[in-house]
PDB file of C-alpha atoms in Angstrom:
ATOM      1  CA  MET Z1487      -4.062   6.225 -35.080  1.00 93.00           C
ATOM      2  CA  HIS Z1488      -3.339   3.179 -32.969  1.00 97.00           C
ATOM      3  CA  VAL Z1489      -3.760   2.558 -29.236  1.00 97.00           C
ATOM      4  CA  VAL Z1490      -2.791  -0.422 -27.089  1.00 96.00           C
ATOM      5  CA  ILE Z1491      -5.062  -0.874 -24.061  1.00 95.00           C
ATOM      6  CA  MET Z1492      -3.709  -2.874 -21.141  1.00 91.00           C
ATOM      7  CA  ALA Z1493      -6.698  -4.927 -20.027  1.00 86.00           C
ATOM      8  CA  GLY Z1494      -5.073  -8.058 -18.625  1.00 69.00           C
ATOM      9  CA  GLY Z1495      -4.719  -7.275 -14.933  1.00 67.00           C
ATOM     10  CA  ALA Z1496      -6.497  -9.320 -12.270  1.00 59.00           C
ATOM     11  CA  GLY Z1497      -7.855  -6.203 -10.545  1.00 51.00           C
ATOM     12  CA  VAL Z1498      -6.902  -7.545  -7.122  1.00 55.00           C
ATOM     13  CA  ARG Z1499      -7.479  -4.219  -5.352  1.00 53.00           C
ATOM     14  CA  LEU Z1500     -11.011  -4.013  -6.750  1.00 51.00           C
ATOM     15  CA  ARG Z1501     -12.218  -7.353  -5.443  1.00 53.00           C
ATOM     16  CA  PRO Z1502     -14.893  -8.642  -5.018  1.00 53.00           C
ATOM     17  CA  TYR Z1503     -16.117  -6.762  -8.132  1.00 54.00           C
ATOM     18  CA  THR Z1504     -13.397  -8.351 -10.261  1.00 51.00           C
ATOM     19  CA  SER Z1505     -13.956 -11.916  -9.070  1.00 54.00           C
ATOM     20  CA  THR Z1506     -16.357 -12.560 -11.944  1.00 64.00           C
ATOM     21  CA  LEU Z1507     -15.662  -9.616 -14.281  1.00 75.00           C
ATOM     22  CA  PRO Z1508     -12.374  -8.251 -15.618  1.00 79.00           C
ATOM     23  CA  LYS Z1509     -11.854  -4.722 -14.329  1.00 81.00           C
ATOM     24  CA  PRO Z1510     -12.383  -3.007 -17.723  1.00 87.00           C
ATOM     25  CA  LEU Z1511     -15.898  -4.500 -17.884  1.00 87.00           C
ATOM     26  CA  VAL Z1512     -17.006  -3.367 -14.429  1.00 82.00           C
ATOM     27  CA  PRO Z1513     -20.111  -1.182 -15.006  1.00 85.00           C
ATOM     28  CA  ILE Z1514     -20.120   2.536 -14.238  1.00 85.00           C
ATOM     29  CA  GLY Z1515     -23.427   4.114 -13.260  1.00 78.00           C
ATOM     30  CA  GLU Z1516     -25.015   0.707 -13.852  1.00 72.00           C
ATOM     31  CA  SER Z1517     -24.944   1.685 -17.521  1.00 80.00           C
ATOM     32  CA  TYR Z1518     -21.590   1.406 -19.303  1.00 86.00           C
ATOM     33  CA  ALA Z1519     -18.514  -0.734 -18.868  1.00 89.00           C
ATOM     34  CA  ILE Z1520     -15.374   1.347 -18.315  1.00 89.00           C
ATOM     35  CA  LEU Z1521     -13.902  -0.133 -21.494  1.00 93.00           C
ATOM     36  CA  GLU Z1522     -16.946   0.826 -23.553  1.00 93.00           C
ATOM     37  CA  ILE Z1523     -16.578   4.467 -22.505  1.00 92.00           C
ATOM     38  CA  VAL Z1524     -12.891   4.409 -23.439  1.00 95.00           C
ATOM     39  CA  LEU Z1525     -13.509   2.789 -26.833  1.00 95.00           C
ATOM     40  CA  ARG Z1526     -16.236   5.278 -27.734  1.00 94.00           C
ATOM     41  CA  GLN Z1527     -13.972   8.164 -26.732  1.00 95.00           C
ATOM     42  CA  LEU Z1528     -11.105   6.839 -28.850  1.00 96.00           C
ATOM     43  CA  ALA Z1529     -13.298   6.428 -31.923  1.00 95.00           C
ATOM     44  CA  ASP Z1530     -14.678   9.934 -31.431  1.00 94.00           C
ATOM     45  CA  ARG Z1531     -11.137  11.341 -31.344  1.00 95.00           C
ATOM     46  CA  GLY Z1532     -10.152   9.696 -34.615  1.00 95.00           C
ATOM     47  CA  PHE Z1533      -8.461   6.486 -33.507  1.00 97.00           C
ATOM     48  CA  THR Z1534      -9.056   3.601 -35.885  1.00 95.00           C
ATOM     49  CA  HIS Z1535      -7.075   0.650 -34.504  1.00 97.00           C
ATOM     50  CA  VAL Z1536      -7.069  -0.794 -30.984  1.00 97.00           C
ATOM     51  CA  THR Z1537      -4.986  -3.667 -29.650  1.00 96.00           C
ATOM     52  CA  LEU Z1538      -6.303  -5.113 -26.393  1.00 95.00           C
ATOM     53  CA  ALA Z1539      -3.736  -6.874 -24.195  1.00 92.00           C
ATOM     54  CA  ILE Z1540      -5.752  -9.423 -22.219  1.00 88.00           C
ATOM     55  CA  ASN Z1541      -5.210 -12.148 -19.664  1.00 82.00           C
ATOM     56  CA  HIS Z1542      -7.505 -12.350 -16.595  1.00 75.00           C
ATOM     57  CA  LEU Z1543     -11.005 -13.337 -17.831  1.00 80.00           C
ATOM     58  CA  GLY Z1544      -9.899 -12.272 -21.290  1.00 80.00           C
ATOM     59  CA  ALA Z1545     -12.584 -14.338 -23.015  1.00 87.00           C
ATOM     60  CA  LEU Z1546     -15.221 -12.034 -21.536  1.00 91.00           C
ATOM     61  CA  ILE Z1547     -13.465  -8.993 -23.004  1.00 91.00           C
ATOM     62  CA  ARG Z1548     -13.287 -10.694 -26.409  1.00 92.00           C
ATOM     63  CA  ALA Z1549     -16.988 -11.509 -26.230  1.00 93.00           C
ATOM     64  CA  PHE Z1550     -17.906  -7.950 -25.269  1.00 92.00           C
ATOM     65  CA  VAL Z1551     -15.705  -6.053 -27.736  1.00 93.00           C
ATOM     66  CA  GLY Z1552     -15.464  -8.506 -30.620  1.00 94.00           C
ATOM     67  CA  ASP Z1553     -13.803  -7.017 -33.694  1.00 94.00           C
ATOM     68  CA  GLY Z1554     -14.666  -3.502 -32.533  1.00 94.00           C
ATOM     69  CA  SER Z1555     -16.932  -2.736 -35.483  1.00 94.00           C
ATOM     70  CA  ARG Z1556     -19.874  -1.681 -33.303  1.00 92.00           C
ATOM     71  CA  PHE Z1557     -17.620   1.040 -31.877  1.00 93.00           C
ATOM     72  CA  GLY Z1558     -16.296   2.068 -35.284  1.00 93.00           C
ATOM     73  CA  LEU Z1559     -12.898   0.548 -34.529  1.00 96.00           C
ATOM     74  CA  ASN Z1560     -10.676  -2.254 -35.782  1.00 96.00           C
ATOM     75  CA  VAL Z1561      -9.792  -4.300 -32.685  1.00 96.00           C
ATOM     76  CA  ASP Z1562      -7.254  -7.093 -32.364  1.00 95.00           C
ATOM     77  CA  TYR Z1563      -5.844  -8.875 -29.335  1.00 95.00           C
ATOM     78  CA  VAL Z1564      -2.634  -9.993 -27.701  1.00 91.00           C
ATOM     79  CA  GLU Z1565      -3.065 -12.585 -24.965  1.00 87.00           C
ATOM     80  CA  GLU Z1566      -0.408 -13.152 -22.328  1.00 80.00           C
ATOM     81  CA  ASP Z1567       0.429 -16.743 -21.391  1.00 78.00           C
ATOM     82  CA  LYS Z1568       2.200 -15.310 -18.341  1.00 78.00           C
ATOM     83  CA  PRO Z1569       1.989 -11.903 -16.639  1.00 80.00           C
ATOM     84  CA  LEU Z1570       4.164  -9.399 -18.529  1.00 86.00           C
ATOM     85  CA  SER Z1571       3.297  -6.279 -16.491  1.00 87.00           C
ATOM     86  CA  THR Z1572       2.337  -2.993 -18.146  1.00 87.00           C
ATOM     87  CA  ILE Z1573       4.925  -2.670 -20.930  1.00 92.00           C
ATOM     88  CA  GLY Z1574       6.082  -6.255 -21.546  1.00 92.00           C
ATOM     89  CA  PRO Z1575       3.086  -7.194 -23.752  1.00 91.00           C
ATOM     90  CA  LEU Z1576       4.258  -4.636 -26.328  1.00 94.00           C
ATOM     91  CA  PHE Z1577       7.557  -6.350 -27.048  1.00 94.00           C
ATOM     92  CA  GLY Z1578       6.016  -9.255 -28.947  1.00 91.00           C
ATOM     93  CA  ILE Z1579       3.827  -7.062 -31.172  1.00 93.00           C
ATOM     94  CA  ARG Z1580       6.348  -4.399 -32.190  1.00 91.00           C
ATOM     95  CA  HIS Z1581       6.010  -5.404 -35.832  1.00 91.00           C
ATOM     96  CA  ARG Z1582       2.255  -4.646 -35.662  1.00 91.00           C
ATOM     97  CA  LEU Z1583       2.647  -1.164 -34.235  1.00 95.00           C
ATOM     98  CA  PRO Z1584       3.116   2.157 -36.063  1.00 96.00           C
ATOM     99  CA  GLU Z1585       6.026   4.489 -35.417  1.00 96.00           C
ATOM    100  CA  HIS Z1586       4.096   6.335 -32.698  1.00 97.00           C
ATOM    101  CA  PHE Z1587       1.144   4.977 -30.752  1.00 97.00           C
ATOM    102  CA  LEU Z1588      -0.812   5.429 -27.547  1.00 97.00           C
ATOM    103  CA  VAL Z1589      -0.687   3.074 -24.568  1.00 97.00           C
ATOM    104  CA  MET Z1590      -3.224   3.230 -21.753  1.00 95.00           C
ATOM    105  CA  ASN Z1591      -4.704   1.320 -18.878  1.00 92.00           C
ATOM    106  CA  GLY Z1592      -8.180  -0.092 -19.381  1.00 89.00           C
ATOM    107  CA  ASP Z1593      -9.601   1.354 -16.172  1.00 87.00           C
ATOM    108  CA  VAL Z1594      -9.229   5.117 -16.703  1.00 91.00           C
ATOM    109  CA  LEU Z1595     -12.107   7.608 -16.778  1.00 91.00           C
ATOM    110  CA  THR Z1596     -11.012  10.950 -18.198  1.00 94.00           C
ATOM    111  CA  ASP Z1597     -11.908  13.617 -20.744  1.00 94.00           C
ATOM    112  CA  LEU Z1598      -8.273  13.806 -21.862  1.00 96.00           C
ATOM    113  CA  ASP Z1599      -7.861  14.475 -25.591  1.00 96.00           C
ATOM    114  CA  TYR Z1600      -6.102  11.255 -26.559  1.00 97.00           C
ATOM    115  CA  ALA Z1601      -5.425  12.432 -30.108  1.00 96.00           C
ATOM    116  CA  ASP Z1602      -3.691  15.600 -28.933  1.00 97.00           C
ATOM    117  CA  LEU Z1603      -1.517  13.604 -26.544  1.00 97.00           C
ATOM    118  CA  LEU Z1604      -0.390  11.317 -29.368  1.00 97.00           C
ATOM    119  CA  ALA Z1605       0.215  14.217 -31.768  1.00 97.00           C
ATOM    120  CA  THR Z1606       2.204  16.065 -29.103  1.00 97.00           C
ATOM    121  CA  HIS Z1607       4.316  12.973 -28.502  1.00 97.00           C
ATOM    122  CA  ALA Z1608       5.010  12.455 -32.201  1.00 96.00           C
ATOM    123  CA  ARG Z1609       6.188  16.081 -32.549  1.00 96.00           C
ATOM    124  CA  SER Z1610       8.311  16.065 -29.402  1.00 94.00           C
ATOM    125  CA  GLY Z1611      10.959  13.526 -30.343  1.00 93.00           C
ATOM    126  CA  ALA Z1612      10.772  12.176 -26.770  1.00 96.00           C
ATOM    127  CA  PRO Z1613      10.987   8.388 -26.324  1.00 97.00           C
ATOM    128  CA  LEU Z1614       7.906   8.452 -24.084  1.00 98.00           C
ATOM    129  CA  THR Z1615       5.308  11.092 -23.242  1.00 98.00           C
ATOM    130  CA  VAL Z1616       3.397  10.656 -19.991  1.00 97.00           C
ATOM    131  CA  ALA Z1617       0.017  12.285 -19.331  1.00 97.00           C
ATOM    132  CA  THR Z1618       0.252  13.767 -15.844  1.00 97.00           C
ATOM    133  CA  TYR Z1619      -2.321  14.957 -13.342  1.00 95.00           C
ATOM    134  CA  ARG Z1620      -1.835  17.343 -10.414  1.00 93.00           C
ATOM    135  CA  ARG Z1621      -2.703  15.817  -7.054  1.00 88.00           C
ATOM    136  CA  THR Z1622      -3.026  17.657  -3.770  1.00 87.00           C
ATOM    137  CA  VAL Z1623      -2.671  15.816  -0.470  1.00 87.00           C
ATOM    138  CA  LYS Z1624      -3.159  17.353   2.950  1.00 89.00           C
ATOM    139  CA  ILE Z1625      -1.063  15.726   5.652  1.00 89.00           C
ATOM    140  CA  ASP Z1626      -3.028  15.569   8.909  1.00 90.00           C
ATOM    141  CA  PHE Z1627       0.044  15.597  11.124  1.00 91.00           C
ATOM    142  CA  GLY Z1628       2.943  17.851  11.922  1.00 91.00           C
ATOM    143  CA  VAL Z1629       5.807  16.729   9.678  1.00 90.00           C
ATOM    144  CA  LEU Z1630       9.336  16.658  11.087  1.00 90.00           C
ATOM    145  CA  GLU Z1631      12.762  16.328   9.520  1.00 91.00           C
ATOM    146  CA  LEU Z1632      15.578  15.023  11.675  1.00 92.00           C
ATOM    147  CA  ALA Z1633      19.334  14.768  11.544  1.00 90.00           C
ATOM    148  CA  GLY Z1634      20.223  12.063  14.029  1.00 89.00           C
ATOM    149  CA  ASP Z1635      18.152  12.862  17.122  1.00 88.00           C
ATOM    150  CA  LYS Z1636      17.825  16.603  16.317  1.00 89.00           C
ATOM    151  CA  ILE Z1637      14.763  18.119  14.673  1.00 93.00           C
ATOM    152  CA  THR Z1638      15.913  20.320  11.799  1.00 92.00           C
ATOM    153  CA  SER Z1639      12.552  21.472  10.426  1.00 92.00           C
ATOM    154  CA  PHE Z1640       8.851  21.314  11.186  1.00 89.00           C
ATOM    155  CA  ALA Z1641       5.707  21.902   9.110  1.00 89.00           C
ATOM    156  CA  GLU Z1642       2.238  21.793  10.660  1.00 90.00           C
ATOM    157  CA  LYS Z1643      -0.179  19.792   8.501  1.00 89.00           C
ATOM    158  CA  PRO Z1644       1.468  20.670   5.173  1.00 88.00           C
ATOM    159  CA  VAL Z1645      -0.284  20.431   1.815  1.00 89.00           C
ATOM    160  CA  LEU Z1646       1.703  18.566  -0.826  1.00 87.00           C
ATOM    161  CA  HIS Z1647       1.326  19.119  -4.561  1.00 88.00           C
ATOM    162  CA  TYR Z1648       2.743  16.675  -7.076  1.00 89.00           C
ATOM    163  CA  ARG Z1649       2.192  15.259 -10.547  1.00 93.00           C
ATOM    164  CA  VAL Z1650       1.185  11.622 -11.056  1.00 93.00           C
ATOM    165  CA  SER Z1651       1.000   9.424 -14.119  1.00 94.00           C
ATOM    166  CA  MET Z1652      -2.542   9.092 -15.455  1.00 95.00           C
ATOM    167  CA  GLY Z1653      -1.874   5.675 -16.978  1.00 94.00           C
ATOM    168  CA  VAL Z1654      -2.016   7.127 -20.512  1.00 96.00           C
ATOM    169  CA  TYR Z1655       1.093   7.794 -22.581  1.00 96.00           C
ATOM    170  CA  GLY Z1656       2.499   8.223 -26.055  1.00 97.00           C
ATOM    171  CA  LEU Z1657       5.219   5.767 -27.010  1.00 97.00           C
ATOM    172  CA  SER Z1658       7.482   5.199 -30.005  1.00 96.00           C
ATOM    173  CA  ARG Z1659       8.320   1.828 -31.524  1.00 95.00           C
ATOM    174  CA  ASP Z1660      12.056   2.583 -31.442  1.00 95.00           C
ATOM    175  CA  THR Z1661      11.851   3.097 -27.667  1.00 97.00           C
ATOM    176  CA  ILE Z1662      10.948  -0.540 -27.043  1.00 95.00           C
ATOM    177  CA  ALA Z1663      13.153  -2.067 -29.746  1.00 94.00           C
ATOM    178  CA  ARG Z1664      15.955  -2.926 -27.320  1.00 94.00           C
ATOM    179  CA  TYR Z1665      13.909  -5.103 -24.960  1.00 95.00           C
ATOM    180  CA  PRO Z1666      13.577  -8.898 -25.417  1.00 93.00           C
ATOM    181  CA  VAL Z1667      10.232 -10.517 -26.173  1.00 92.00           C
ATOM    182  CA  GLY Z1668       8.653 -12.340 -23.232  1.00 87.00           C
ATOM    183  CA  GLN Z1669      10.323 -10.192 -20.587  1.00 87.00           C
ATOM    184  CA  PRO Z1670       7.996  -8.925 -17.839  1.00 90.00           C
ATOM    185  CA  PHE Z1671       8.526  -5.167 -17.825  1.00 92.00           C
ATOM    186  CA  GLY Z1672       6.604  -2.418 -16.096  1.00 93.00           C
ATOM    187  CA  PHE Z1673       6.004   1.233 -16.839  1.00 94.00           C
ATOM    188  CA  ASP Z1674       8.100   2.125 -13.798  1.00 94.00           C
ATOM    189  CA  GLN Z1675      11.023   0.081 -15.144  1.00 96.00           C
ATOM    190  CA  LEU Z1676      10.753   1.773 -18.533  1.00 96.00           C
ATOM    191  CA  VAL Z1677      10.843   5.273 -17.032  1.00 96.00           C
ATOM    192  CA  LEU Z1678      13.792   4.436 -14.779  1.00 97.00           C
ATOM    193  CA  ASP Z1679      15.683   2.786 -17.634  1.00 96.00           C
ATOM    194  CA  LEU Z1680      15.152   5.798 -19.911  1.00 97.00           C
ATOM    195  CA  LEU Z1681      16.312   8.156 -17.173  1.00 97.00           C
ATOM    196  CA  GLY Z1682      19.370   6.007 -16.580  1.00 96.00           C
ATOM    197  CA  ARG Z1683      20.210   6.147 -20.288  1.00 95.00           C
ATOM    198  CA  GLY Z1684      19.910   9.936 -20.377  1.00 96.00           C
ATOM    199  CA  GLU Z1685      16.739   9.750 -22.511  1.00 96.00           C
ATOM    200  CA  PRO Z1686      14.188  11.564 -20.336  1.00 96.00           C
ATOM    201  CA  PRO Z1687      10.483  11.111 -21.052  1.00 97.00           C
ATOM    202  CA  ALA Z1688       8.300  14.158 -21.678  1.00 97.00           C
ATOM    203  CA  GLY Z1689       5.322  15.173 -19.565  1.00 96.00           C
ATOM    204  CA  TYR Z1690       1.894  16.163 -20.873  1.00 97.00           C
ATOM    205  CA  GLU Z1691       0.120  18.170 -18.200  1.00 96.00           C
ATOM    206  CA  PHE Z1692      -3.644  17.710 -17.867  1.00 96.00           C
ATOM    207  CA  ASP Z1693      -6.006  19.292 -15.363  1.00 92.00           C
ATOM    208  CA  GLY Z1694      -9.438  18.151 -16.551  1.00 93.00           C
ATOM    209  CA  TYR Z1695     -11.406  15.171 -15.240  1.00 93.00           C
ATOM    210  CA  TRP Z1696      -9.484  12.011 -14.341  1.00 93.00           C
ATOM    211  CA  LEU Z1697     -10.295   9.048 -12.155  1.00 88.00           C
ATOM    212  CA  ASP Z1698      -8.314   5.829 -11.966  1.00 84.00           C
ATOM    213  CA  ILE Z1699     -10.627   2.960 -11.022  1.00 80.00           C
ATOM    214  CA  GLY Z1700      -8.086   1.092  -8.924  1.00 74.00           C
ATOM    215  CA  ARG Z1701      -9.742   0.710  -5.515  1.00 76.00           C
ATOM    216  CA  PRO Z1702     -13.308   0.153  -4.247  1.00 78.00           C
ATOM    217  CA  GLU Z1703     -13.502   3.772  -3.068  1.00 81.00           C
ATOM    218  CA  ASP Z1704     -12.532   4.963  -6.576  1.00 80.00           C
ATOM    219  CA  TYR Z1705     -15.235   2.769  -8.079  1.00 80.00           C
ATOM    220  CA  ASP Z1706     -17.799   4.107  -5.619  1.00 81.00           C
ATOM    221  CA  GLU Z1707     -16.773   7.666  -6.511  1.00 84.00           C
ATOM    222  CA  ALA Z1708     -17.130   6.940 -10.233  1.00 82.00           C
ATOM    223  CA  ASN Z1709     -20.665   5.676  -9.691  1.00 84.00           C
ATOM    224  CA  ARG Z1710     -21.582   8.610  -7.474  1.00 85.00           C
ATOM    225  CA  CYS Z1711     -20.522  11.235  -9.987  1.00 84.00           C
ATOM    226  CA  PHE Z1712     -21.295   9.479 -13.284  1.00 85.00           C
ATOM    227  CA  ALA Z1713     -24.629  11.220 -13.858  1.00 84.00           C
ATOM    228  CA  ASP Z1714     -22.855  14.577 -13.597  1.00 87.00           C
ATOM    229  CA  VAL Z1715     -19.953  13.717 -15.920  1.00 87.00           C
ATOM    230  CA  ARG Z1716     -21.674  11.382 -18.391  1.00 86.00           C
ATOM    231  CA  ASP Z1717     -22.119  14.016 -21.108  1.00 87.00           C
ATOM    232  CA  MET Z1718     -18.512  15.120 -20.681  1.00 88.00           C
ATOM    233  CA  LEU Z1719     -17.139  11.580 -20.993  1.00 88.00           C
ATOM    234  CA  LEU Z1720     -19.354  10.088 -23.681  1.00 85.00           C
ATOM    235  CA  PRO Z1721     -19.386  11.362 -27.267  1.00 81.00           C
ATOM    236  CA  VAL Z1722     -22.565  12.761 -28.756  1.00 64.00           C
ATOM    237  CA  GLY Z1723     -24.608   9.883 -30.166  1.00 63.00           C
ATOM    238  CA  ALA Z1724     -23.533   7.289 -27.587  1.00 67.00           C
ATOM    239  CA  PRO Z1725     -26.499   5.012 -26.848  1.00 68.00           C
ATOM    240  CA  ALA Z1726     -28.631   6.154 -23.935  1.00 62.00           C
ATOM    241  CA  ARG Z1727     -28.849   3.721 -21.030  1.00 59.00           C
ATOM    242  CA  ALA Z1728     -31.200   3.755 -18.081  1.00 54.00           C
TER     243      ALA Z1728
END
């Protein structure tokens, strides 16, 4: 099983932590880099091949991961000479990818079963399968709807429930065959293009542990709770760290 990890972003929202380290190497619990946790999880779930898409401070990622052998993985790299967003890096390596593969961001902490997601995608026949997470947001204000200057409805401090992308998805090589190499292309553009073509992606609902390390407050939360979730996130036999 093959996974492409997007690890080339500059991590602007996580500065100053990412001024000297790429976001996937930022330490969690002062013990493990985010990327190390992800790689150990993937190996534990039966993945054998990882392609790391790198750019910002990519040499540090190469130095840390190497050929992947210490994680029980075969790791290769694709390096952007210009930003290609979250899907664009795949276009130039189509010939290196299997029929179905996993794509994920390099800053995700989750106990999602990556292998089951990929197997579900391969069985579905969908062009893209997106792992989704249920979010609940309480609005601290009375919410109004208007038609012109007339209020047509009112809800006092409503609670909204919606599904968000976890930044992990199953993808098929045929799905990206139509796009030109070197074209910057984002996940959002891919989803909208598929919808416009009448080729809807599938959803893979997940309600376990998930944290996207995108903002300083997310990083602080990951460090606060890491001691409690370490055994859930790391496979048995992962090296103990103080």
